[in-house]
mmCIF file of C-alpha atoms in Angstrom:
data_model
loop_
_atom_site.group_PDB
_atom_site.id
_atom_site.type_symbol
_atom_site.label_atom_id
_atom_site.label_comp_id
_atom_site.label_asym_id
_atom_site.label_seq_id
_atom_site.Cartn_x
_atom_site.Cartn_y
_atom_site.Cartn_z
ATOM 1 C CA UNK A 1 -17.748 -12.009 26.501
ATOM 2 C CA UNK A 2 -19.334 -8.743 27.579
ATOM 3 C CA UNK A 3 -23.080 -9.129 27.979
ATOM 4 C CA UNK A 4 -25.618 -6.595 26.747
ATOM 5 C CA UNK A 5 -29.399 -6.981 27.208
ATOM 6 C CA UNK A 6 -30.302 -7.562 23.574
ATOM 7 C CA UNK A 7 -33.959 -8.505 23.274
ATOM 8 C CA UNK A 8 -34.893 -10.103 19.968
ATOM 9 C CA UNK A 9 -38.618 -9.909 20.894
ATOM 10 C CA UNK A 10 -39.025 -6.231 20.025
ATOM 11 C CA UNK A 11 -42.409 -4.765 19.264
ATOM 12 C CA UNK A 12 -43.648 -5.152 15.681
ATOM 13 C CA UNK A 13 -43.565 -1.380 15.146
ATOM 14 C CA UNK A 14 -39.920 -1.094 16.210
ATOM 15 C CA UNK A 15 -38.961 -4.203 14.241
ATOM 16 C CA UNK A 16 -40.325 -2.613 11.083
ATOM 17 C CA UNK A 17 -38.535 0.659 11.836
ATOM 18 C CA UNK A 18 -35.256 -1.230 12.259
ATOM 19 C CA UNK A 19 -35.757 -2.750 8.817
ATOM 20 C CA UNK A 20 -36.513 0.712 7.405
ATOM 21 C CA UNK A 21 -33.326 1.994 9.016
ATOM 22 C CA UNK A 22 -31.301 -0.855 7.567
ATOM 23 C CA UNK A 23 -32.617 0.004 4.104
ATOM 24 C CA UNK A 24 -31.460 3.583 4.675
ATOM 25 C CA UNK A 25 -27.988 2.308 5.613
ATOM 26 C CA UNK A 26 -27.775 0.279 2.431
ATOM 27 C CA UNK A 27 -28.668 3.415 0.452
ATOM 28 C CA UNK A 28 -26.405 5.715 2.490
ATOM 29 C CA UNK A 29 -24.611 8.505 0.607
ATOM 30 C CA UNK A 30 -20.862 8.038 -0.043
ATOM 31 C CA UNK A 31 -20.073 10.807 2.468
ATOM 32 C CA UNK A 32 -21.260 8.566 5.302
ATOM 33 C CA UNK A 33 -18.891 5.772 4.330
ATOM 34 C CA UNK A 34 -16.092 8.321 3.922
ATOM 35 C CA UNK A 35 -16.761 9.638 7.417
ATOM 36 C CA UNK A 36 -16.634 6.150 8.928
ATOM 37 C CA UNK A 37 -13.417 5.391 7.016
ATOM 38 C CA UNK A 38 -11.865 8.644 8.228
ATOM 39 C CA UNK A 39 -12.741 7.739 11.797
ATOM 40 C CA UNK A 40 -11.009 4.398 11.325
ATOM 41 C CA UNK A 41 -7.811 5.819 9.819
ATOM 42 C CA UNK A 42 -7.560 8.693 12.310
ATOM 43 C CA UNK A 43 -8.095 6.519 15.359
ATOM 44 C CA UNK A 44 -5.498 6.124 18.085
ATOM 45 C CA UNK A 45 -2.993 3.382 17.362
ATOM 46 C CA UNK A 46 -3.850 3.304 13.663
ATOM 47 C CA UNK A 47 -0.656 5.048 12.495
ATOM 48 C CA UNK A 48 1.121 1.835 11.499
ATOM 49 C CA UNK A 49 -1.959 0.510 9.700
ATOM 50 C CA UNK A 50 -2.792 3.817 7.987
ATOM 51 C CA UNK A 51 0.759 3.912 6.611
ATOM 52 C CA UNK A 52 0.454 0.468 5.019
ATOM 53 C CA UNK A 53 -1.836 0.645 1.980
ATOM 54 C CA UNK A 54 -2.490 -3.092 1.780
ATOM 55 C CA UNK A 55 -3.180 -3.418 5.518
ATOM 56 C CA UNK A 56 -5.391 -0.319 5.561
ATOM 57 C CA UNK A 57 -7.429 -1.555 2.594
ATOM 58 C CA UNK A 58 -8.189 -4.800 4.420
ATOM 59 C CA UNK A 59 -9.056 -2.931 7.645
ATOM 60 C CA UNK A 60 -11.599 -0.771 5.812
ATOM 61 C CA UNK A 61 -13.023 -3.807 4.025
ATOM 62 C CA UNK A 62 -13.497 -5.590 7.351
ATOM 63 C CA UNK A 63 -15.259 -2.558 8.850
ATOM 64 C CA UNK A 64 -17.525 -2.327 5.803
ATOM 65 C CA UNK A 65 -18.177 -6.059 6.015
ATOM 66 C CA UNK A 66 -19.114 -5.792 9.695
ATOM 67 C CA UNK A 67 -21.554 -2.984 8.926
ATOM 68 C CA UNK A 68 -23.156 -5.025 6.141
ATOM 69 C CA UNK A 69 -23.289 -8.113 8.389
ATOM 70 C CA UNK A 70 -25.012 -6.201 11.207
ATOM 71 C CA UNK A 71 -27.495 -4.732 8.729
ATOM 72 C CA UNK A 72 -28.312 -8.110 7.148
ATOM 73 C CA UNK A 73 -28.788 -9.743 10.562
ATOM 74 C CA UNK A 74 -31.152 -6.999 11.711
ATOM 75 C CA UNK A 75 -33.102 -7.193 8.492
ATOM 76 C CA UNK A 76 -33.676 -10.880 9.182
ATOM 77 C CA UNK A 77 -34.154 -10.664 12.971
ATOM 78 C CA UNK A 78 -34.472 -7.031 14.164
ATOM 79 C CA UNK A 79 -32.780 -6.309 17.471
ATOM 80 C CA UNK A 80 -31.390 -9.819 17.996
ATOM 81 C CA UNK A 81 -27.812 -10.389 19.093
ATOM 82 C CA UNK A 82 -25.678 -10.415 15.941
ATOM 83 C CA UNK A 83 -23.134 -13.256 15.734
ATOM 84 C CA UNK A 84 -19.503 -12.322 15.104
ATOM 85 C CA UNK A 85 -18.419 -12.709 11.477
ATOM 86 C CA UNK A 86 -14.841 -14.009 11.337
ATOM 87 C CA UNK A 87 -13.807 -14.687 7.749
ATOM 88 C CA UNK A 88 -10.567 -16.056 6.307
ATOM 89 C CA UNK A 89 -9.875 -12.474 5.198
ATOM 90 C CA UNK A 90 -10.171 -11.354 8.826
ATOM 91 C CA UNK A 91 -7.894 -14.132 10.093
ATOM 92 C CA UNK A 92 -5.212 -13.174 7.560
ATOM 93 C CA UNK A 93 -5.488 -9.539 8.679
ATOM 94 C CA UNK A 94 -5.070 -10.524 12.325
ATOM 95 C CA UNK A 95 -1.948 -12.584 11.525
ATOM 96 C CA UNK A 96 -0.513 -9.621 9.609
ATOM 97 C CA UNK A 97 -1.110 -7.373 12.632
ATOM 98 C CA UNK A 98 0.742 -9.845 14.841
ATOM 99 C CA UNK A 99 3.646 -10.092 12.379
ATOM 100 C CA UNK A 100 3.956 -6.299 12.485
ATOM 101 C CA UNK A 101 4.279 -6.467 16.274
ATOM 102 C CA UNK A 102 0.848 -4.900 16.868
ATOM 103 C CA UNK A 103 -1.438 -6.007 19.694
ATOM 104 C CA UNK A 104 -5.142 -5.687 20.532
ATOM 105 C CA UNK A 105 -4.839 -1.894 20.684
ATOM 106 C CA UNK A 106 -4.875 -2.021 16.880
ATOM 107 C CA UNK A 107 -8.545 -3.054 17.222
ATOM 108 C CA UNK A 108 -9.517 0.346 18.623
ATOM 109 C CA UNK A 109 -10.546 1.329 15.098
ATOM 110 C CA UNK A 110 -13.688 -0.776 15.591
ATOM 111 C CA UNK A 111 -14.651 1.409 18.577
ATOM 112 C CA UNK A 112 -13.978 4.600 16.649
ATOM 113 C CA UNK A 113 -16.065 3.382 13.731
ATOM 114 C CA UNK A 114 -18.827 2.382 16.168
ATOM 115 C CA UNK A 115 -19.094 5.928 17.547
ATOM 116 C CA UNK A 116 -19.463 7.467 14.092
ATOM 117 C CA UNK A 117 -21.834 4.745 12.887
ATOM 118 C CA UNK A 118 -24.031 5.219 15.975
ATOM 119 C CA UNK A 119 -24.297 8.960 15.385
ATOM 120 C CA UNK A 120 -25.320 8.373 11.773
ATOM 121 C CA UNK A 121 -27.760 5.662 12.847
ATOM 122 C CA UNK A 122 -29.384 8.088 15.317
ATOM 123 C CA UNK A 123 -29.936 10.539 12.460
ATOM 124 C CA UNK A 124 -31.777 7.769 10.608
ATOM 125 C CA UNK A 125 -33.835 6.837 13.685
ATOM 126 C CA UNK A 126 -34.996 10.432 14.298
ATOM 127 C CA UNK A 127 -36.109 10.606 10.678
ATOM 128 C CA UNK A 128 -38.207 7.438 10.972
ATOM 129 C CA UNK A 129 -40.707 8.365 13.721
ATOM 130 C CA UNK A 130 -41.995 11.235 15.838
ATOM 131 C CA UNK A 131 -43.489 8.887 18.465
ATOM 132 C CA UNK A 132 -41.315 9.420 21.553
ATOM 133 C CA UNK A 133 -42.165 6.010 23.066
ATOM 134 C CA UNK A 134 -41.400 4.095 19.887
ATOM 135 C CA UNK A 135 -38.268 6.165 19.275
ATOM 136 C CA UNK A 136 -36.975 5.403 22.763
ATOM 137 C CA UNK A 137 -37.458 1.663 22.274
ATOM 138 C CA UNK A 138 -35.841 1.858 18.820
ATOM 139 C CA UNK A 139 -32.738 3.598 20.192
ATOM 140 C CA UNK A 140 -32.450 1.315 23.237
ATOM 141 C CA UNK A 141 -32.744 -1.891 21.198
ATOM 142 C CA UNK A 142 -30.348 -0.876 18.444
ATOM 143 C CA UNK A 143 -27.844 0.676 20.853
ATOM 144 C CA UNK A 144 -27.664 -2.617 22.753
ATOM 145 C CA UNK A 145 -27.426 -4.562 19.494
ATOM 146 C CA UNK A 146 -24.575 -2.457 18.112
ATOM 147 C CA UNK A 147 -22.656 -2.396 21.399
ATOM 148 C CA UNK A 148 -22.971 -6.147 21.847
ATOM 149 C CA UNK A 149 -21.855 -6.833 18.279
ATOM 150 C CA UNK A 150 -18.771 -4.596 18.556
ATOM 151 C CA UNK A 151 -17.875 -5.940 22.008
ATOM 152 C CA UNK A 152 -18.212 -9.528 20.836
ATOM 153 C CA UNK A 153 -16.202 -8.809 17.679
ATOM 154 C CA UNK A 154 -13.351 -7.016 19.467
ATOM 155 C CA UNK A 155 -13.262 -9.698 22.174
ATOM 156 C CA UNK A 156 -12.960 -12.519 19.644
ATOM 157 C CA UNK A 157 -10.418 -10.668 17.492
ATOM 158 C CA UNK A 158 -8.342 -9.830 20.570
ATOM 159 C CA UNK A 159 -8.189 -13.527 21.409
ATOM 160 C CA UNK A 160 -7.115 -14.285 17.836
ATOM 161 C CA UNK A 161 -4.387 -11.649 17.841
ATOM 162 C CA UNK A 162 -3.088 -12.843 21.226
ATOM 163 C CA UNK A 163 -2.980 -16.386 19.860
ATOM 164 C CA UNK A 164 -1.150 -15.222 16.726
ATOM 165 C CA UNK A 165 1.385 -13.283 18.818
ATOM 166 C CA UNK A 166 1.955 -16.353 20.996
ATOM 167 C CA UNK A 167 2.564 -18.484 17.923
ATOM 168 C CA UNK A 168 5.051 -15.944 16.622
ATOM 169 C CA UNK A 169 6.826 -15.550 19.948
ATOM 170 C CA UNK A 170 9.122 -18.441 19.140
ATOM 171 C CA UNK A 171 9.841 -17.046 15.684
ATOM 172 C CA UNK A 172 13.112 -15.236 15.036
ATOM 173 C CA UNK A 173 11.435 -12.645 12.828
ATOM 174 C CA UNK A 174 10.995 -10.019 15.560
ATOM 175 C CA UNK A 175 14.607 -10.479 16.672
ATOM 176 C CA UNK A 176 15.811 -10.238 13.075
ATOM 177 C CA UNK A 177 13.792 -7.086 12.433
ATOM 178 C CA UNK A 178 15.215 -5.452 15.558
ATOM 179 C CA UNK A 179 18.782 -6.264 14.469
ATOM 180 C CA UNK A 180 18.133 -4.846 10.975
ATOM 181 C CA UNK A 181 16.806 -1.636 12.537
ATOM 182 C CA UNK A 182 20.006 -1.253 14.569
ATOM 183 C CA UNK A 183 22.218 -1.736 11.514
ATOM 184 C CA UNK A 184 20.148 0.707 9.429
ATOM 185 C CA UNK A 185 20.339 3.287 12.215
ATOM 186 C CA UNK A 186 24.123 2.907 12.377
ATOM 187 C CA UNK A 187 23.975 1.735 15.996
ATOM 188 C CA UNK A 188 27.181 0.215 17.445
ATOM 189 C CA UNK A 189 25.903 -3.372 17.471
ATOM 190 C CA UNK A 190 28.754 -5.895 17.369
ATOM 191 C CA UNK A 191 29.287 -7.486 13.966
ATOM 192 C CA UNK A 192 29.216 -11.021 15.361
ATOM 193 C CA UNK A 193 26.005 -10.393 17.276
ATOM 194 C CA UNK A 194 24.303 -8.708 14.338
ATOM 195 C CA UNK A 195 25.214 -11.504 11.922
ATOM 196 C CA UNK A 196 24.061 -14.124 14.445
ATOM 197 C CA UNK A 197 20.651 -12.486 14.796
ATOM 198 C CA UNK A 198 20.331 -11.793 11.082
ATOM 199 C CA UNK A 199 21.765 -15.128 9.949
ATOM 200 C CA UNK A 200 23.348 -13.102 7.188
ATOM 201 C CA UNK A 201 26.930 -11.891 6.607
ATOM 202 C CA UNK A 202 27.445 -8.139 6.629
ATOM 203 C CA UNK A 203 31.000 -8.018 5.275
ATOM 204 C CA UNK A 204 30.218 -9.108 1.705
ATOM 205 C CA UNK A 205 28.474 -7.472 -1.241
ATOM 206 C CA UNK A 206 24.793 -6.547 -0.866
ATOM 207 C CA UNK A 207 22.014 -5.432 -3.157
ATOM 208 C CA UNK A 208 18.794 -4.429 -1.443
ATOM 209 C CA UNK A 209 15.286 -4.784 -2.835
ATOM 210 C CA UNK A 210 11.813 -3.756 -1.776
ATOM 211 C CA UNK A 211 9.258 -6.211 -3.152
ATOM 212 C CA UNK A 212 5.720 -4.933 -2.674
ATOM 213 C CA UNK A 213 2.212 -5.553 -3.923
ATOM 214 C CA UNK A 214 -1.053 -3.699 -4.328
ATOM 215 C CA UNK A 215 -4.190 -4.137 -2.227
ATOM 216 C CA UNK A 216 -5.099 -7.363 -4.064
ATOM 217 C CA UNK A 217 -1.669 -8.971 -3.628
ATOM 218 C CA UNK A 218 -1.171 -11.728 -1.091
ATOM 219 C CA UNK A 219 2.009 -12.615 0.835
ATOM 220 C CA UNK A 220 2.450 -15.768 -1.262
ATOM 221 C CA UNK A 221 2.645 -13.684 -4.470
ATOM 222 C CA UNK A 222 5.390 -11.489 -3.037
ATOM 223 C CA UNK A 223 7.284 -14.522 -1.763
ATOM 224 C CA UNK A 224 7.040 -16.258 -5.150
ATOM 225 C CA UNK A 225 8.425 -13.171 -6.914
ATOM 226 C CA UNK A 226 11.281 -13.010 -4.391
ATOM 227 C CA UNK A 227 12.215 -16.622 -5.099
ATOM 228 C CA UNK A 228 12.143 -15.949 -8.853
ATOM 229 C CA UNK A 229 14.540 -12.986 -8.462
ATOM 230 C CA UNK A 230 16.936 -15.147 -6.438
ATOM 231 C CA UNK A 231 16.937 -17.858 -9.082
ATOM 232 C CA UNK A 232 17.489 -15.358 -11.916
ATOM 233 C CA UNK A 233 20.286 -13.661 -9.962
ATOM 234 C CA UNK A 234 22.040 -16.928 -9.133
ATOM 235 C CA UNK A 235 21.879 -16.695 -5.333
ATOM 236 C CA UNK A 236 20.565 -19.225 -2.835
ATOM 237 C CA UNK A 237 20.436 -17.109 0.327
ATOM 238 C CA UNK A 238 18.907 -13.818 1.362
ATOM 239 C CA UNK A 239 17.966 -11.673 4.331
ATOM 240 C CA UNK A 240 14.268 -10.837 4.512
ATOM 241 C CA UNK A 241 12.262 -8.538 6.772
ATOM 242 C CA UNK A 242 8.483 -8.383 6.557
ATOM 243 C CA UNK A 243 7.704 -4.679 6.265
ATOM 244 C CA UNK A 244 3.964 -4.957 5.630
ATOM 245 C CA UNK A 245 1.107 -7.257 4.730
ATOM 246 C CA UNK A 246 2.437 -7.549 1.178
ATOM 247 C CA UNK A 247 5.860 -5.908 1.352
ATOM 248 C CA UNK A 248 9.287 -7.412 1.934
ATOM 249 C CA UNK A 249 12.653 -5.763 2.518
ATOM 250 C CA UNK A 250 15.247 -8.049 0.998
ATOM 251 C CA UNK A 251 19.044 -8.132 0.798
ATOM 252 C CA UNK A 252 20.800 -10.440 -1.668
ATOM 253 C CA UNK A 253 24.527 -11.240 -1.294
ATOM 254 C CA UNK A 254 25.395 -10.275 -4.880
ATOM 255 C CA UNK A 255 26.146 -7.256 -7.056
ATOM 256 C CA UNK A 256 23.743 -7.872 -9.925
ATOM 257 C CA UNK A 257 20.015 -8.395 -9.382
ATOM 258 C CA UNK A 258 17.869 -9.533 -12.269
ATOM 259 C CA UNK A 259 14.328 -8.598 -11.361
ATOM 260 C CA UNK A 260 12.611 -7.808 -14.650
ATOM 261 C CA UNK A 261 11.256 -11.255 -15.510
ATOM 262 C CA UNK A 262 10.147 -12.155 -11.985
ATOM 263 C CA UNK A 263 6.964 -10.056 -12.048
ATOM 264 C CA UNK A 264 5.655 -11.317 -15.391
ATOM 265 C CA UNK A 265 2.984 -13.574 -13.847
ATOM 266 C CA UNK A 266 2.234 -11.343 -10.841
ATOM 267 C CA UNK A 267 0.724 -8.112 -12.119
ATOM 268 C CA UNK A 268 0.200 -6.553 -8.708
ATOM 269 C CA UNK A 269 3.824 -6.911 -7.585
ATOM 270 C CA UNK A 270 6.610 -4.363 -8.113
ATOM 271 C CA UNK A 271 10.314 -4.496 -7.327
ATOM 272 C CA UNK A 272 12.536 -1.566 -6.328
ATOM 273 C CA UNK A 273 16.275 -2.304 -6.387
ATOM 274 C CA UNK A 274 19.127 -0.318 -4.818
ATOM 275 C CA UNK A 275 22.658 -0.205 -6.135
ATOM 276 C CA UNK A 276 25.246 -2.766 -5.006
ATOM 277 C CA UNK A 277 27.347 -2.013 -1.933
ATOM 278 C CA UNK A 278 29.838 -3.604 0.456
ATOM 279 C CA UNK A 279 29.857 -4.026 4.211
ATOM 280 C CA UNK A 280 27.526 -2.285 6.643
ATOM 281 C CA UNK A 281 27.532 1.013 4.777
ATOM 282 C CA UNK A 282 26.681 -0.724 1.510
ATOM 283 C CA UNK A 283 23.937 -2.666 3.337
ATOM 284 C CA UNK A 284 22.397 0.592 4.588
ATOM 285 C CA UNK A 285 22.855 2.697 1.451
ATOM 286 C CA UNK A 286 21.455 0.065 -0.904
ATOM 287 C CA UNK A 287 18.359 -0.289 1.289
ATOM 288 C CA UNK A 288 17.642 3.436 1.451
ATOM 289 C CA UNK A 289 18.120 3.657 -2.316
ATOM 290 C CA UNK A 290 15.618 0.828 -2.764
ATOM 291 C CA UNK A 291 13.137 2.691 -0.545
ATOM 292 C CA UNK A 292 13.568 5.788 -2.729
ATOM 293 C CA UNK A 293 12.835 3.746 -5.860
ATOM 294 C CA UNK A 294 9.870 2.116 -4.116
ATOM 295 C CA UNK A 295 8.383 5.562 -3.462
ATOM 296 C CA UNK A 296 8.875 6.528 -7.117
ATOM 297 C CA UNK A 297 7.325 3.287 -8.352
ATOM 298 C CA UNK A 298 4.318 3.695 -6.074
ATOM 299 C CA UNK A 299 3.801 7.212 -7.421
ATOM 300 C CA UNK A 300 4.169 6.273 -11.091
ATOM 301 C CA UNK A 301 1.682 4.456 -13.300
ATOM 302 C CA UNK A 302 1.305 0.679 -13.104
ATOM 303 C CA UNK A 303 3.131 0.176 -16.400
ATOM 304 C CA UNK A 304 6.545 0.386 -14.677
ATOM 305 C CA UNK A 305 6.899 -2.789 -12.636
ATOM 306 C CA UNK A 306 10.623 -2.896 -11.763
ATOM 307 C CA UNK A 307 13.318 -0.249 -11.434
ATOM 308 C CA UNK A 308 16.922 0.025 -10.279
ATOM 309 C CA UNK A 309 18.293 3.039 -8.456
ATOM 310 C CA UNK A 310 20.815 3.618 -11.231
ATOM 311 C CA UNK A 311 17.845 4.175 -13.558
ATOM 312 C CA UNK A 312 16.179 6.575 -11.155
ATOM 313 C CA UNK A 313 19.048 8.722 -9.815
ATOM 314 C CA UNK A 314 18.047 11.803 -11.788
ATOM 315 C CA UNK A 315 14.373 11.409 -10.956
ATOM 316 C CA UNK A 316 15.163 10.865 -7.262
ATOM 317 C CA UNK A 317 17.180 14.085 -7.271
ATOM 318 C CA UNK A 318 14.798 16.278 -9.274
ATOM 319 C CA UNK A 319 11.467 14.731 -8.331
ATOM 320 C CA UNK A 320 11.583 15.143 -4.546
ATOM 321 C CA UNK A 321 9.102 18.016 -4.742
ATOM 322 C CA UNK A 322 6.268 16.559 -6.801
ATOM 323 C CA UNK A 323 4.572 19.884 -7.511
ATOM 324 C CA UNK A 324 7.827 21.575 -8.571
ATOM 325 C CA UNK A 325 8.766 18.585 -10.736
ATOM 326 C CA UNK A 326 5.460 18.678 -12.585
ATOM 327 C CA UNK A 327 5.796 22.413 -13.067
ATOM 328 C CA UNK A 328 9.270 21.962 -14.549
ATOM 329 C CA UNK A 329 8.029 19.226 -16.907
ATOM 330 C CA UNK A 330 5.056 21.284 -18.107
ATOM 331 C CA UNK A 331 7.125 24.438 -18.632
ATOM 332 C CA UNK A 332 9.939 22.602 -20.432
ATOM 333 C CA UNK A 333 7.980 20.220 -22.654
ATOM 334 C CA UNK A 334 4.847 22.227 -23.357
ATOM 335 C CA UNK A 335 2.698 20.401 -25.911
ATOM 336 C CA UNK A 336 5.375 17.750 -26.440
ATOM 337 C CA UNK A 337 4.292 16.105 -23.193
ATOM 338 C CA UNK A 338 1.014 15.119 -24.885
ATOM 339 C CA UNK A 339 2.535 14.122 -28.235
ATOM 340 C CA UNK A 340 2.064 10.722 -29.885
ATOM 341 C CA UNK A 341 3.935 7.873 -28.257
ATOM 342 C CA UNK A 342 6.161 7.298 -31.295
ATOM 343 C CA UNK A 343 7.353 10.934 -31.204
ATOM 344 C CA UNK A 344 8.169 10.749 -27.485
ATOM 345 C CA UNK A 345 9.917 7.388 -27.905
ATOM 346 C CA UNK A 346 11.947 8.805 -30.791
ATOM 347 C CA UNK A 347 13.157 11.806 -28.772
ATOM 348 C CA UNK A 348 14.041 9.670 -25.740
ATOM 349 C CA UNK A 349 15.902 7.178 -27.929
ATOM 350 C CA UNK A 350 17.678 10.033 -29.710
ATOM 351 C CA UNK A 351 19.023 11.333 -26.408
ATOM 352 C CA UNK A 352 20.064 7.801 -25.408
ATOM 353 C CA UNK A 353 21.870 7.436 -28.728
ATOM 354 C CA UNK A 354 23.983 10.528 -28.130
ATOM 355 C CA UNK A 355 21.719 12.683 -30.344
ATOM 356 C CA UNK A 356 22.701 10.606 -33.382
ATOM 357 C CA UNK A 357 19.835 10.190 -35.853
ATOM 358 C CA UNK A 358 21.354 7.157 -37.612
ATOM 359 C CA UNK A 359 21.889 5.256 -34.353
ATOM 360 C CA UNK A 360 18.374 6.232 -33.258
ATOM 361 C CA UNK A 361 16.923 4.852 -36.504
ATOM 362 C CA UNK A 362 18.813 1.599 -35.987
ATOM 363 C CA UNK A 363 17.532 1.193 -32.424
ATOM 364 C CA UNK A 364 13.958 1.948 -33.450
ATOM 365 C CA UNK A 365 14.154 -0.259 -36.570
ATOM 366 C CA UNK A 366 13.017 2.620 -38.745
ATOM 367 C CA UNK A 367 14.409 4.925 -41.451
ATOM 368 C CA UNK A 368 16.651 7.871 -40.610
ATOM 369 C CA UNK A 369 14.271 10.240 -42.412
ATOM 370 C CA UNK A 370 11.440 9.046 -40.159
ATOM 371 C CA UNK A 371 13.571 9.922 -37.149
ATOM 372 C CA UNK A 372 14.285 13.370 -38.546
ATOM 373 C CA UNK A 373 10.579 14.006 -39.202
ATOM 374 C CA UNK A 374 9.658 12.982 -35.638
ATOM 375 C CA UNK A 375 12.398 15.172 -34.179
ATOM 376 C CA UNK A 376 11.126 18.084 -36.251
ATOM 377 C CA UNK A 377 7.616 17.406 -34.960
ATOM 378 C CA UNK A 378 8.920 17.398 -31.378
ATOM 379 C CA UNK A 379 10.810 20.628 -31.961
ATOM 380 C CA UNK A 380 7.624 22.293 -33.201
ATOM 381 C CA UNK A 381 5.772 21.288 -30.022
ATOM 382 C CA UNK A 382 8.441 22.540 -27.598
ATOM 383 C CA UNK A 383 8.216 26.025 -26.069
ATOM 384 C CA UNK A 384 11.900 26.547 -26.906
ATOM 385 C CA UNK A 385 13.911 25.041 -29.805
ATOM 386 C CA UNK A 386 15.375 21.636 -28.969
ATOM 387 C CA UNK A 387 19.015 22.514 -29.864
ATOM 388 C CA UNK A 388 19.026 25.432 -27.392
ATOM 389 C CA UNK A 389 17.405 23.557 -24.482
ATOM 390 C CA UNK A 390 18.426 19.924 -24.952
ATOM 391 C CA UNK A 391 19.616 19.259 -21.390
ATOM 392 C CA UNK A 392 16.385 20.510 -19.833
ATOM 393 C CA UNK A 393 14.273 18.605 -22.353
ATOM 394 C CA UNK A 394 16.130 15.344 -21.655
ATOM 395 C CA UNK A 395 15.654 15.792 -17.887
ATOM 396 C CA UNK A 396 11.983 16.698 -18.297
ATOM 397 C CA UNK A 397 11.323 13.655 -20.477
ATOM 398 C CA UNK A 398 12.886 11.383 -17.859
ATOM 399 C CA UNK A 399 10.813 12.977 -15.089
ATOM 400 C CA UNK A 400 7.676 12.748 -17.212
ATOM 401 C CA UNK A 401 8.163 9.033 -17.724
ATOM 402 C CA UNK A 402 7.967 8.546 -13.953
ATOM 403 C CA UNK A 403 5.304 11.130 -13.161
ATOM 404 C CA UNK A 404 2.727 10.027 -15.745
#
């Protein structure tokens, strides 16, 4: 470990100032935390982590935890060397970094956060005393304490990530991910070689999925949901690539994927499904369709847990520009967008029933006259009469269901 001259026997005056500074940290304005978080996300080598919501959330939590740990230690023993705090949460994060192919350079965020935190700490120190001698001792002691803590932390985490990478070196996951990337890019990799590395046939039917969780979702939850989809779809094999801390890219050798019931007991997990395809082209197309649906699901409210590309074709086409899509919905629906849920459901069902009021009433288990009243209510809320603008209204309602 790197050694720094941290002296726990600081003068009583400086010890009390350190405690005062720690209290100021604990009462720091939100802008300070935002600035530290920005330094972490903008740091060199953080691109892969910043692009993974689950991984980034854990990284920021660890940085916040380290700050709190340093503060608590200095409240108890001002200026003393702070022991490294390695939690189970931290170990899981390190393993996820290794699985993503990242090395110790991914720990540079700790250095970036240290620089910002030190600048903010100096602001606190200069506000605590005007005595130049005491101020100098305060800065020297805390500078050594912070530097030693970060050095010790990065050193220990680097050893953990190297160990995790060594353990994974014998795993076929990295090889499998590389082969998948070649197939998705359309590279001229031989079929036999690709199938050998993937342990998956490319000449049959494929349906791709993206199974992903929120910041609170663990890898076991995503894996459990995947297994449930396989069982419901009647398949025993799959190709899986770990795309993030709680995200899997999956291909199932079948044409019909039944995903709806798999997420019932896992509220943080969502499933995006592409359309079925054959051969390499079907393998690629289904995956990119699943990624499109994944983006739409991530942008929509949490109520929609699963979606197939066939359900989202129109939205994928019209909703590429989020601002333009919302403008179209607002201009087309007007006050109808904020109507009661039963009115909106009635209009959507009416379109799905071929604009037939009797069929709509049957599907909604209500009376035909009730349907007619709700349609009249919807018509009154629209900027333009429904009969003259039905196509636009139907498209806007579909977009609205995904945007809200």
